[in-house]
CSV table of C-alpha atoms and ligand atoms in Angstrom, one decimal:
chain,number,residue,atom,x,y,z
A,1,MET,CA,89.4,39.2,-71.1
A,2,GLY,CA,90.9,37.5,-68.1
A,3,GLY,CA,94.4,37.9,-69.4
A,4,HIS,CA,94.0,41.6,-69.9
A,5,ASN,CA,92.6,42.1,-66.5
A,6,LYS,CA,95.5,40.2,-64.9
A,7,ASN,CA,98.0,42.1,-67.0
A,8,TYR,CA,96.4,45.3,-66.0
A,9,LEU,CA,96.4,44.3,-62.4
A,10,GLN,CA,100.0,43.2,-62.5
A,11,LEU,CA,100.9,46.4,-64.3
A,12,ARG,CA,99.2,48.5,-61.6
A,13,ILE,CA,101.0,46.5,-58.9
A,14,ALA,CA,104.3,46.7,-60.7
A,15,VAL,CA,104.0,50.5,-61.0
A,16,LYS,CA,103.0,50.9,-57.4
A,17,TYR,CA,106.0,48.9,-56.1
A,18,LYS,CA,108.4,50.5,-58.6
A,19,ARG,CA,107.5,53.9,-57.1
A,20,LYS,CA,108.1,52.6,-53.6
A,21,ILE,CA,111.3,51.0,-54.6
A,22,VAL,CA,112.6,54.2,-56.2
A,23,LYS,CA,111.6,56.0,-53.0
A,24,LEU,CA,113.5,53.5,-51.0
A,25,ARG,CA,116.6,53.6,-53.2
A,26,ARG,CA,116.7,57.4,-52.9
A,27,LEU,CA,116.4,57.1,-49.1
A,28,TYR,CA,119.3,54.7,-48.9
A,29,ARG,CA,121.4,56.9,-51.2
A,30,GLN,CA,120.8,59.6,-48.7
A,31,LEU,CA,122.1,57.4,-46.0
A,32,ASN,CA,125.4,57.5,-48.0
A,33,GLY,CA,125.1,53.8,-48.6
A,34,THR,CA,127.7,51.5,-47.1
A,35,ARG,CA,127.7,47.9,-48.2
A,36,LEU,CA,125.6,47.1,-45.2
A,37,PHE,CA,122.9,49.5,-46.3
A,38,SER,CA,122.8,48.4,-49.9
A,39,LEU,CA,122.4,44.8,-48.7
A,40,LEU,CA,119.7,45.9,-46.3
A,41,SER,CA,117.9,47.7,-49.1
A,42,ILE,CA,117.8,44.6,-51.2
A,43,VAL,CA,116.4,42.6,-48.3
A,44,ALA,CA,114.0,45.4,-47.5
A,45,VAL,CA,112.8,45.6,-51.1
A,46,ILE,CA,112.2,41.9,-51.1
A,47,GLY,CA,110.3,42.2,-47.8
A,48,LEU,CA,108.2,44.9,-49.3
A,49,LEU,CA,107.3,42.8,-52.3
A,50,ALA,CA,106.6,39.9,-50.0
A,51,ASN,CA,104.1,41.7,-47.8
A,52,PRO,CA,103.5,45.4,-48.5
A,53,PHE,CA,100.8,45.5,-45.7
A,54,SER,CA,102.9,44.2,-42.9
A,55,SER,CA,103.7,46.4,-40.0
A,56,PHE,CA,107.0,48.2,-39.9
A,57,GLN,CA,109.5,46.2,-37.9
A,58,THR,CA,113.0,47.4,-38.8
A,59,ALA,CA,112.7,51.0,-37.6
A,60,ALA,CA,114.8,50.3,-34.5
A,61,LYS,CA,117.8,49.3,-36.7
A,62,LEU,CA,117.8,52.6,-38.7
A,63,PRO,CA,118.2,56.3,-37.8
A,64,THR,CA,115.0,57.6,-36.4
A,65,LYS,CA,115.3,61.2,-37.7
A,66,LEU,CA,114.4,60.0,-41.2
A,67,GLN,CA,110.9,59.1,-40.1
A,68,LEU,CA,110.9,55.8,-41.9
A,69,ALA,CA,107.6,54.8,-40.4
A,70,GLU,CA,105.7,55.5,-43.6
A,71,PHE,CA,107.5,52.7,-45.4
A,72,PRO,CA,106.0,49.3,-44.6
A,73,ILE,CA,109.3,47.4,-44.4
A,74,VAL,CA,109.7,43.9,-43.0
A,75,VAL,CA,112.8,41.8,-43.2
A,76,PRO,CA,111.6,38.3,-44.0
A,77,THR,CA,113.3,35.3,-42.5
A,78,ILE,CA,111.7,32.7,-44.8
A,79,LYS,CA,110.9,33.3,-48.4
A,80,TYR,CA,110.9,30.8,-51.3
A,81,GLY,CA,111.5,28.2,-48.6
A,82,PHE,CA,114.9,29.7,-47.7
A,83,ALA,CA,116.1,31.7,-44.7
A,84,LEU,CA,117.1,34.7,-46.9
A,85,ASP,CA,119.2,36.4,-44.3
A,86,THR,CA,121.7,33.5,-44.5
A,87,PHE,CA,122.3,34.2,-48.2
A,88,GLN,CA,123.5,37.1,-50.3
A,89,VAL,CA,120.5,38.0,-52.3
A,90,MET,CA,121.0,39.3,-55.9
A,91,GLU,CA,118.3,40.5,-58.2
A,92,GLY,CA,118.2,40.8,-61.9
A,93,SER,CA,115.9,40.6,-64.9
A,94,ILE,CA,116.1,38.5,-68.0
A,95,LYS,CA,117.2,40.4,-71.1
A,96,ASN,CA,116.0,39.8,-74.6
A,97,ASN,CA,117.6,36.7,-76.2
A,98,GLN,CA,119.5,36.0,-73.0
A,99,PHE,CA,120.2,32.3,-72.2
A,100,LEU,CA,120.2,31.0,-68.7
A,101,SER,CA,123.8,30.0,-69.2
A,102,GLN,CA,124.7,33.6,-69.9
A,103,ILE,CA,122.8,34.8,-66.8
A,104,LEU,CA,124.4,32.3,-64.6
A,105,GLU,CA,127.9,32.9,-65.9
A,106,ASN,CA,127.8,36.2,-64.0
A,107,TYR,CA,127.3,34.1,-60.8
A,108,HIS,CA,130.2,31.7,-61.5
A,109,VAL,CA,128.0,28.8,-62.6
A,110,ASP,CA,129.7,26.8,-65.3
A,111,TYR,CA,128.1,25.5,-68.5
A,112,GLN,CA,128.2,21.9,-67.4
A,113,SER,CA,126.1,22.7,-64.3
A,114,VAL,CA,123.6,24.7,-66.4
A,115,ASP,CA,123.3,21.7,-68.8
A,116,LYS,CA,122.6,19.3,-65.9
A,117,LEU,CA,120.1,21.8,-64.5
A,118,ALA,CA,118.3,22.1,-67.8
A,119,THR,CA,117.9,18.3,-67.8
A,120,ALA,CA,116.7,18.2,-64.2
A,121,ALA,CA,114.2,21.0,-64.9
A,122,LYS,CA,112.7,19.5,-68.1
A,123,ASP,CA,109.6,18.0,-66.5
A,124,ILE,CA,109.1,20.5,-63.8
A,125,PHE,CA,109.6,24.0,-65.4
A,126,PRO,CA,111.8,23.8,-68.5
A,127,VAL,CA,114.4,26.6,-68.6
A,128,THR,CA,113.2,27.4,-72.1
A,129,LYS,CA,110.0,28.8,-70.5
A,130,LEU,CA,112.0,31.6,-68.8
A,131,ARG,CA,110.8,34.9,-70.4
A,132,ALA,CA,112.7,38.1,-71.1
A,133,GLY,CA,111.6,41.0,-68.9
A,134,LYS,CA,110.9,38.8,-65.9
A,135,ASP,CA,112.8,39.3,-62.7
A,136,PHE,CA,114.8,36.7,-61.0
A,137,ILE,CA,116.7,36.3,-57.7
A,138,VAL,CA,120.0,34.5,-57.2
A,139,LEU,CA,121.0,33.2,-53.7
A,140,THR,CA,124.6,32.7,-52.9
A,141,LYS,CA,126.6,31.8,-49.7
A,142,ASP,CA,129.8,33.2,-51.1
A,143,SER,CA,129.8,35.6,-54.1
A,144,THR,CA,133.2,34.5,-55.2
A,145,GLN,CA,132.0,31.0,-55.7
A,146,ALA,CA,129.2,29.4,-57.8
A,147,ALA,CA,125.8,30.6,-56.7
A,148,ASP,CA,123.4,28.2,-54.9
A,149,TYR,CA,119.9,28.9,-56.1
A,150,PHE,CA,118.2,30.7,-59.0
A,151,ILE,CA,114.6,31.7,-58.3
A,152,TYR,CA,112.1,32.7,-61.0
A,153,GLU,CA,108.5,33.8,-60.7
A,154,PRO,CA,106.5,33.0,-63.8
A,155,ASP,CA,103.5,34.8,-62.3
A,156,VAL,CA,102.1,36.0,-59.0
A,157,PHE,CA,100.6,32.6,-58.3
A,158,SER,CA,103.9,30.5,-58.2
A,159,TYR,CA,107.6,30.5,-58.2
A,160,VAL,CA,110.3,28.0,-59.3
A,161,SER,CA,113.5,27.4,-57.5
A,162,TYR,CA,116.5,25.9,-59.3
A,163,GLN,CA,119.4,24.5,-57.3
A,164,LEU,CA,122.6,25.3,-59.1
A,165,LYS,CA,124.7,22.5,-57.5
A,166,PRO,CA,124.2,18.8,-57.3
A,167,PRO,CA,121.7,17.3,-56.9
A,168,PHE,CA,120.2,20.1,-59.0
A,169,GLU,CA,116.8,20.0,-57.4
A,170,VAL,CA,114.0,21.9,-59.2
A,171,LYS,CA,110.8,22.8,-57.4
A,172,LYS,CA,107.7,24.7,-58.7
A,173,VAL,CA,105.7,25.9,-55.8
A,174,ASP,CA,102.1,27.2,-56.1
A,175,ARG,CA,101.5,30.0,-53.6
A,176,LYS,CA,98.5,29.7,-51.3
A,177,ILE,CA,95.6,31.9,-52.5
A,178,GLU,CA,93.6,33.4,-49.7
A,179,THR,CA,90.0,33.9,-50.4
A,180,GLU,CA,88.0,36.5,-48.5
A,181,ILE,CA,84.4,37.6,-48.9
A,182,LYS,CA,84.2,41.3,-49.9
A,183,THR,CA,81.5,43.6,-50.9
A,184,ALA,CA,81.4,46.6,-53.3
A,185,SER,CA,78.8,49.1,-54.5
A,186,GLY,CA,78.6,52.0,-56.9
A,187,ILE,CA,76.3,54.5,-58.5
A,188,ILE,CA,76.7,54.8,-62.2
A,189,GLU,CA,78.2,58.2,-63.3
A,190,SER,CA,78.8,57.4,-67.0
A,191,SER,CA,79.6,53.8,-67.6
A,192,LEU,CA,79.9,50.7,-65.5
A,193,TRP,CA,83.7,50.6,-66.3
A,194,ASN,CA,84.3,54.2,-65.2
A,195,THR,CA,82.3,53.6,-62.1
A,196,MET,CA,84.4,50.5,-61.3
A,197,ILE,CA,87.6,52.6,-61.8
A,198,ASP,CA,86.2,55.4,-59.6
A,199,ASN,CA,85.5,52.9,-56.9
A,200,ASP,CA,88.9,51.2,-57.2
A,201,LEU,CA,87.3,48.0,-58.4
A,202,SER,CA,88.6,45.7,-61.2
A,203,PHE,CA,87.3,45.1,-64.7
A,204,GLU,CA,87.4,41.4,-63.7
A,205,LEU,CA,84.7,42.2,-61.0
A,206,ALA,CA,82.6,44.2,-63.6
A,207,SER,CA,82.8,41.3,-66.0
A,208,LYS,CA,81.9,38.6,-63.4
A,209,MET,CA,79.1,40.8,-62.1
A,210,GLU,CA,77.8,41.0,-65.7
A,211,ASP,CA,78.1,37.2,-66.0
A,212,ALA,CA,76.1,36.8,-62.8
A,213,LEU,CA,73.3,38.9,-64.1
A,214,ALA,CA,73.7,36.9,-67.3
A,215,TRP,CA,73.1,40.0,-69.3
A,216,SER,CA,69.4,39.8,-68.2
A,217,ILE,CA,70.0,43.5,-67.8
A,218,ASP,CA,70.3,45.5,-70.9
A,219,PHE,CA,73.7,46.9,-70.2
A,220,TYR,CA,73.3,49.2,-73.2
A,221,HIS,CA,70.6,51.0,-71.4
A,222,ILE,CA,72.3,51.7,-68.1
A,223,GLN,CA,72.0,55.3,-67.1
A,224,LYS,CA,73.4,57.8,-64.7
A,225,GLY,CA,72.1,57.1,-61.2
A,226,ASP,CA,71.8,53.3,-61.7
A,227,GLN,CA,73.1,51.4,-58.6
A,228,PHE,CA,74.8,48.2,-58.1
A,229,LYS,CA,76.0,46.1,-55.1
A,230,VAL,CA,78.0,42.9,-55.2
A,231,ILE,CA,79.3,40.3,-52.7
A,232,TYR,CA,82.3,38.4,-54.1
A,233,GLU,CA,85.3,36.3,-53.3
A,234,ASN,CA,88.5,38.4,-53.3
A,235,GLN,CA,91.6,36.4,-53.9
A,236,SER,CA,95.0,37.5,-52.5
A,237,ILE,CA,98.5,36.2,-52.1
A,238,ASP,CA,100.5,37.6,-49.2
A,239,GLY,CA,98.0,40.4,-48.8
A,240,LYS,CA,98.1,41.4,-52.5
A,241,THR,CA,94.8,41.1,-54.4
A,242,VAL,CA,95.4,38.9,-57.4
A,243,GLY,CA,91.9,38.3,-58.7
A,244,VAL,CA,88.2,37.7,-58.2
A,245,GLY,CA,86.8,34.3,-57.4
A,246,LYS,CA,83.0,33.8,-57.6
A,247,VAL,CA,80.5,36.5,-57.4
A,248,LEU,CA,78.1,35.2,-54.7
A,249,ALA,CA,75.3,37.8,-55.1
A,250,SER,CA,74.7,40.8,-57.1
A,251,TYR,CA,72.1,43.6,-57.1
A,252,TYR,CA,71.4,46.0,-59.9
A,253,LYS,CA,68.9,48.9,-60.1
A,254,ASN,CA,68.1,50.3,-63.5
A,255,TYR,CA,65.4,52.9,-63.7
A,256,ASP,CA,62.8,51.4,-61.3
A,257,ASN,CA,63.7,47.8,-62.1
A,258,GLU,CA,65.6,45.8,-59.5
A,259,TYR,CA,67.5,42.7,-60.4
A,260,TYR,CA,69.0,40.2,-58.0
A,261,ALA,CA,71.3,37.3,-58.8
A,262,TYR,CA,72.3,34.7,-56.2
A,263,TYR,CA,74.9,31.9,-56.6
A,264,PHE,CA,73.5,28.6,-55.5
A,265,GLU,CA,74.7,25.1,-55.9
A,266,ASN,CA,73.6,21.6,-54.9
A,267,LYS,CA,74.0,18.2,-56.6
A,268,LYS,CA,71.6,19.1,-59.4
A,269,HIS,CA,72.1,22.8,-60.0
A,270,HIS,CA,74.8,25.4,-59.9
A,271,GLY,CA,74.7,28.9,-61.2
A,272,TYR,CA,72.8,32.2,-60.7
A,273,PHE,CA,69.2,32.4,-59.8
A,274,ASP,CA,66.8,35.3,-59.3
A,275,GLY,CA,64.8,35.8,-56.1
A,276,GLU,CA,62.2,33.3,-57.1
A,277,GLY,CA,64.8,30.6,-57.9
A,278,ARG,CA,64.5,31.0,-61.6
A,279,SER,CA,67.8,30.5,-63.4
A,280,MET,CA,69.4,33.7,-64.6
A,281,GLN,CA,70.7,31.7,-67.5
A,282,LYS,CA,68.3,32.7,-70.2
A,283,ALA,CA,67.8,30.6,-73.4
A,284,PHE,CA,69.4,33.6,-75.3
A,285,LEU,CA,72.0,36.1,-74.1
A,286,LYS,CA,71.0,39.7,-74.7
A,287,SER,CA,73.9,40.4,-76.9
A,288,PRO,CA,76.9,38.6,-78.5
A,289,VAL,CA,79.6,41.0,-77.1
A,290,LYS,CA,80.4,42.4,-73.7
A,291,PHE,CA,80.9,46.1,-72.9
A,292,ALA,CA,79.8,47.0,-76.4
A,293,ARG,CA,77.6,49.9,-77.4
A,294,ILE,CA,74.7,49.7,-79.9
A,295,SER,CA,75.7,51.8,-82.8
A,296,SER,CA,72.7,51.0,-85.0
A,297,ARG,CA,69.4,49.4,-84.3
A,298,TYR,CA,67.1,47.1,-86.2
A,299,ASN,CA,65.3,49.5,-88.6
A,300,LYS,CA,63.3,48.8,-91.7
A,301,ARG,CA,63.9,52.3,-93.1
A,302,ARG,CA,67.5,53.0,-92.3
A,303,PHE,CA,69.8,55.3,-94.3
A,304,HIS,CA,72.8,53.2,-95.1
A,305,PRO,CA,76.1,55.1,-94.3
A,306,ILE,CA,78.1,53.5,-97.1
A,307,LEU,CA,75.5,53.0,-99.8
A,308,LYS,CA,74.0,56.4,-99.1
A,309,ARG,CA,70.4,55.3,-99.6
A,310,VAL,CA,67.5,54.0,-97.6
A,311,ARG,CA,68.0,50.3,-97.0
A,312,PRO,CA,66.4,48.2,-94.3
A,313,HIS,CA,68.7,47.2,-91.4
A,314,TYR,CA,67.7,43.8,-90.3
A,315,GLY,CA,70.2,43.5,-87.4
A,316,THR,CA,71.5,45.2,-84.3
A,317,ASP,CA,75.0,46.6,-84.6
A,318,TYR,CA,77.3,46.3,-81.5
A,319,ALA,CA,80.4,48.5,-81.8
A,320,ALA,CA,83.4,47.2,-79.9
A,321,PRO,CA,87.2,47.4,-80.2
A,322,ARG,CA,88.6,45.2,-83.0
A,323,GLY,CA,89.5,41.8,-81.7
A,324,SER,CA,86.8,41.8,-78.9
A,325,LYS,CA,85.3,38.3,-78.3
A,326,ILE,CA,82.0,37.4,-80.0
A,327,TYR,CA,80.0,34.9,-78.0
A,328,ALA,CA,77.3,32.4,-79.2
A,329,VAL,CA,74.1,33.7,-77.7
A,330,ALA,CA,72.7,30.2,-77.2
A,331,ASP,CA,73.6,26.5,-77.7
A,332,GLY,CA,73.4,25.4,-81.3
A,333,VAL,CA,75.2,24.1,-84.4
A,334,VAL,CA,77.2,26.2,-86.7
A,335,THR,CA,75.6,26.1,-90.2
A,336,LYS,CA,77.8,28.6,-92.0
A,337,SER,CA,81.2,30.1,-91.5
A,338,SER,CA,81.9,31.9,-94.6
A,339,TYR,CA,82.6,35.2,-96.4
A,340,THR,CA,80.6,37.5,-98.7
A,341,ARG,CA,81.4,41.0,-99.9
A,342,GLY,CA,78.5,42.5,-97.9
A,343,ASN,CA,78.7,40.3,-94.7
A,344,GLY,CA,82.5,40.0,-94.6
A,345,ASN,CA,83.4,37.0,-92.4
A,346,TYR,CA,80.3,35.7,-90.8
A,347,ILE,CA,78.9,32.8,-88.9
A,348,LYS,CA,75.3,31.4,-88.7
A,349,ILE,CA,74.1,29.2,-85.9
A,350,ARG,CA,71.0,27.0,-85.8
A,351,HIS,CA,69.6,26.9,-82.2
A,352,ASP,CA,66.3,25.0,-82.7
A,353,LYS,CA,63.8,24.3,-85.5
A,354,SER,CA,62.7,27.9,-85.7
A,355,ILE,CA,65.6,30.1,-84.5
A,356,GLN,CA,69.0,30.9,-86.0
A,357,THR,CA,71.4,33.7,-85.2
A,358,GLN,CA,74.0,35.3,-87.5
A,359,TYR,CA,77.1,37.4,-86.7
A,360,LEU,CA,78.6,39.6,-89.4
A,361,HIS,CA,81.8,41.6,-90.2
A,362,MET,CA,84.1,39.4,-88.0
A,363,ASN,CA,87.8,39.9,-88.0
A,364,GLY,CA,88.2,36.2,-87.8
A,365,PHE,CA,86.7,32.9,-86.5
A,366,ALA,CA,87.7,31.4,-83.2
A,367,LYS,CA,89.8,28.2,-83.4
A,368,GLY,CA,87.8,25.1,-84.3
A,369,ILE,CA,84.7,27.0,-85.4
A,370,HIS,CA,83.3,25.8,-88.7
A,371,SER,CA,80.2,24.4,-90.3
A,372,GLY,CA,78.8,21.4,-88.3
A,373,VAL,CA,80.4,22.3,-85.0
A,374,HIS,CA,78.3,22.3,-81.8
A,375,VAL,CA,78.7,25.4,-79.7
A,376,LYS,CA,77.6,26.3,-76.2
A,377,GLN,CA,76.0,29.5,-75.0
A,378,GLY,CA,78.7,32.0,-74.1
A,379,GLN,CA,81.3,30.1,-76.2
A,380,VAL,CA,83.7,32.4,-78.2
A,381,ILE,CA,83.0,31.9,-81.9
A,382,GLY,CA,85.1,34.8,-83.3
A,383,TYR,CA,86.4,38.3,-83.0
A,384,VAL,CA,85.0,41.8,-83.8
A,385,GLY,CA,86.2,43.3,-87.1
A,386,SER,CA,85.0,45.4,-90.0
A,387,THR,CA,85.2,43.0,-92.9
A,388,GLY,CA,82.6,43.4,-95.7
A,389,LEU,CA,80.4,46.5,-95.9
A,390,ALA,CA,81.3,48.2,-92.5
A,391,THR,CA,82.6,51.6,-91.5
A,392,GLY,CA,84.2,50.5,-88.3
A,393,PRO,CA,84.7,47.5,-86.1
A,394,HIS,CA,81.3,46.1,-85.0
A,395,VAL,CA,79.2,42.9,-85.0
A,396,CYS,CA,76.0,43.1,-87.0
A,397,PHE,CA,73.8,40.6,-85.0
A,398,ARG,CA,70.9,39.1,-86.8
A,399,PHE,CA,68.1,37.0,-85.2
A,400,TRP,CA,66.2,34.7,-87.6
A,401,LYS,CA,62.8,33.4,-86.5
A,402,ASN,CA,60.9,31.1,-88.9
A,403,GLY,CA,63.1,32.3,-91.8
A,404,LYS,CA,62.6,36.0,-91.1
A,405,GLN,CA,65.0,38.5,-89.5
A,406,VAL,CA,63.4,40.0,-86.4
A,407,ASN,CA,64.4,42.6,-83.8
A,408,HIS,CA,65.7,40.4,-81.0
A,409,LEU,CA,65.5,43.3,-78.5
A,410,ARG,CA,61.7,43.3,-79.0
A,411,LEU,CA,61.2,39.6,-78.5
A,412,ASN,CA,59.5,38.5,-75.3
A,413,LEU,CA,61.0,35.1,-74.7
A,414,PRO,CA,59.4,33.1,-71.9
A,415,PRO,CA,61.2,33.2,-68.5
A,416,PRO,CA,62.9,29.9,-67.5
A,417,ASP,CA,61.1,27.6,-65.0
A,418,PRO,CA,61.9,27.9,-61.3
A,419,MET,CA,64.0,25.0,-59.8
A,420,PRO,CA,62.0,22.0,-58.5
A,421,THR,CA,59.9,22.7,-55.4
A,422,GLU,CA,62.0,20.4,-53.2
A,423,ASP,CA,65.1,22.5,-53.8
A,424,LEU,CA,63.5,25.8,-53.0
A,425,PRO,CA,63.7,25.8,-49.2
A,426,ALA,CA,67.5,25.5,-49.3
A,427,PHE,CA,67.7,28.2,-51.9
A,428,TYR,CA,65.4,30.6,-50.1
A,429,GLN,CA,67.5,30.2,-46.9
A,430,LEU,CA,70.7,31.2,-48.8
A,431,ARG,CA,68.9,34.0,-50.7
A,432,ASP,CA,67.6,35.5,-47.5
A,433,SER,CA,71.0,35.6,-45.8
A,434,LEU,CA,72.6,37.1,-49.0
A,435,LYS,CA,69.8,39.6,-49.4
A,436,ILE,CA,70.4,40.9,-45.8
A,437,GLN,CA,74.1,41.2,-46.6
A,438,LEU,CA,73.4,43.1,-49.8
A,439,GLU,CA,71.0,45.5,-48.1
A,440,ALA,CA,73.7,46.3,-45.5
A,441,ILE,CA,76.2,47.5,-48.2
A,442,PRO,CA,76.3,51.3,-48.2
A,443,TYR,CA,76.6,53.4,-51.3
A,444,ARG,CA,79.5,55.7,-51.6
A,445,SER,CA,78.5,58.1,-54.4
A,446,PHE,CA,80.8,60.4,-56.3
A,447,GLU,CA,79.5,63.4,-54.3
A,448,GLN,CA,80.1,61.5,-51.0
A,449,LYS,CA,83.7,60.9,-52.0
A,450,GLU,CA,84.1,64.6,-52.7
A,451,ILE,CA,82.7,65.4,-49.2
A,452,ASP,CA,85.0,62.8,-47.6
A,453,LEU,CA,88.0,64.4,-49.4
A,454,ALA,CA,86.9,67.9,-48.4
A,455,ALA,CA,86.6,66.7,-44.8
A,456,THR,CA,90.1,65.2,-44.9
A,457,ASN,CA,91.5,68.4,-46.3
A,458,ALA,CA,89.7,70.5,-43.7
A,459,THR,CA,91.1,68.3,-40.9
A,460,ASN,CA,94.6,68.6,-42.3
A,461,GLN,CA,94.3,72.4,-42.4
A,462,SER,CA,93.9,72.6,-38.6
A,463,THR,CA,95.4,76.1,-38.5
A,464,SER,CA,92.8,77.6,-40.8
A,465,LYS,CA,89.8,78.9,-38.9
A,466,THR,CA,87.5,79.5,-41.9
A,467,LYS,CA,85.4,76.7,-43.1
A,468,LYS,CA,83.3,76.8,-46.2
A,469,THR,CA,79.8,75.3,-45.9
A,470,GLY,CA,78.0,73.6,-48.7
A,471,PRO,CA,79.5,72.0,-51.8
B,501,ZN,ZN1,74.2,45.8,-89.1
């Protein structure tokens, strides 16, 4: 999940900057680019990538009639630990099946040097880890001579600088992640995901919010009009959001039920607690998949879609894309990881003397999952598929109690005990301050956004005298 989010985020960032870069290139072409301008554009683009939110500082150097102020350009002095303006900066991207020696050939670096570099890099960031499609930067003092440095960014969190001359110094530098407390809210229109997108929030935040509430909310019953608020750590590098840290507090209102989750830690506990200091971590998770939808419920008189006859359905089906992760709903020991024609690939876990859970139609098992293995609550045990008697990808989740399959959604499992009395005062203090912060977060509904947009348009059309009232 995390990987997808990050890729999605990076993709969004990449698309955003590509557009800006294209705009910039067009602009400099208009300037009938002399060498100075093309060099400037490279520096400017680097500056843009370095800090897209910085104030505009180079306007004075360029013709004013072009109104460049809309482009947040800054010429950096120091980046990757170098004073970039003292080098010629060249950009490129690694092609498929391209060796470092082939890339560096273009910058007059001989094979012997590349060989020494590869040896020097071995324990820091081996050159074999360079990936096709990734961008790099080459720094050179004199473009007719061998270049000085090759800089590669494996991800937004770090960069590697390779010195191309003796002593071939190789450095991997982790960028400083800034953490800032942010808040968000939303009113559900269709799904939690769509609401997150509408509010410009990430899937990572949705997922972490769901974790905070530990699925104590039946996310399969969320409805239009449900409300959520969240206080979380926003992580950024050079002003660019790169991820979500911890969710510190979350509020969710479903029908007339209000749920709170507060993050609290001391020497003995850490995790999410409700307003009374009870752990949000239930003995059993509500479902074995995230963001899934119930496609068929526990039903003793169900008409089977494949067998075309009434046959009891002793499980709850969660439909999810093929390959979605399946989680163990509680700690336990795997007693079966097997295949039958009906069940397809399935796993059975014993949780205590009376309770077992079973997961059917899996695409495959997670690495290391087999009979006899201990699993933790929330551990990935396999992936959604449609093996066995199944019409589409889903997990048929079965809950066994004293040897009988029961409807787990109807079970009233006892709430966990509150934390020990001596820890409660510290918890209550934290809870109260977080609750005040949660209450202060305003909602911005879909309708409100429409109104804001209309207001902006109305302001822009200052010449127009007529103004419509109402929606
Ligand atoms: Zn089923």
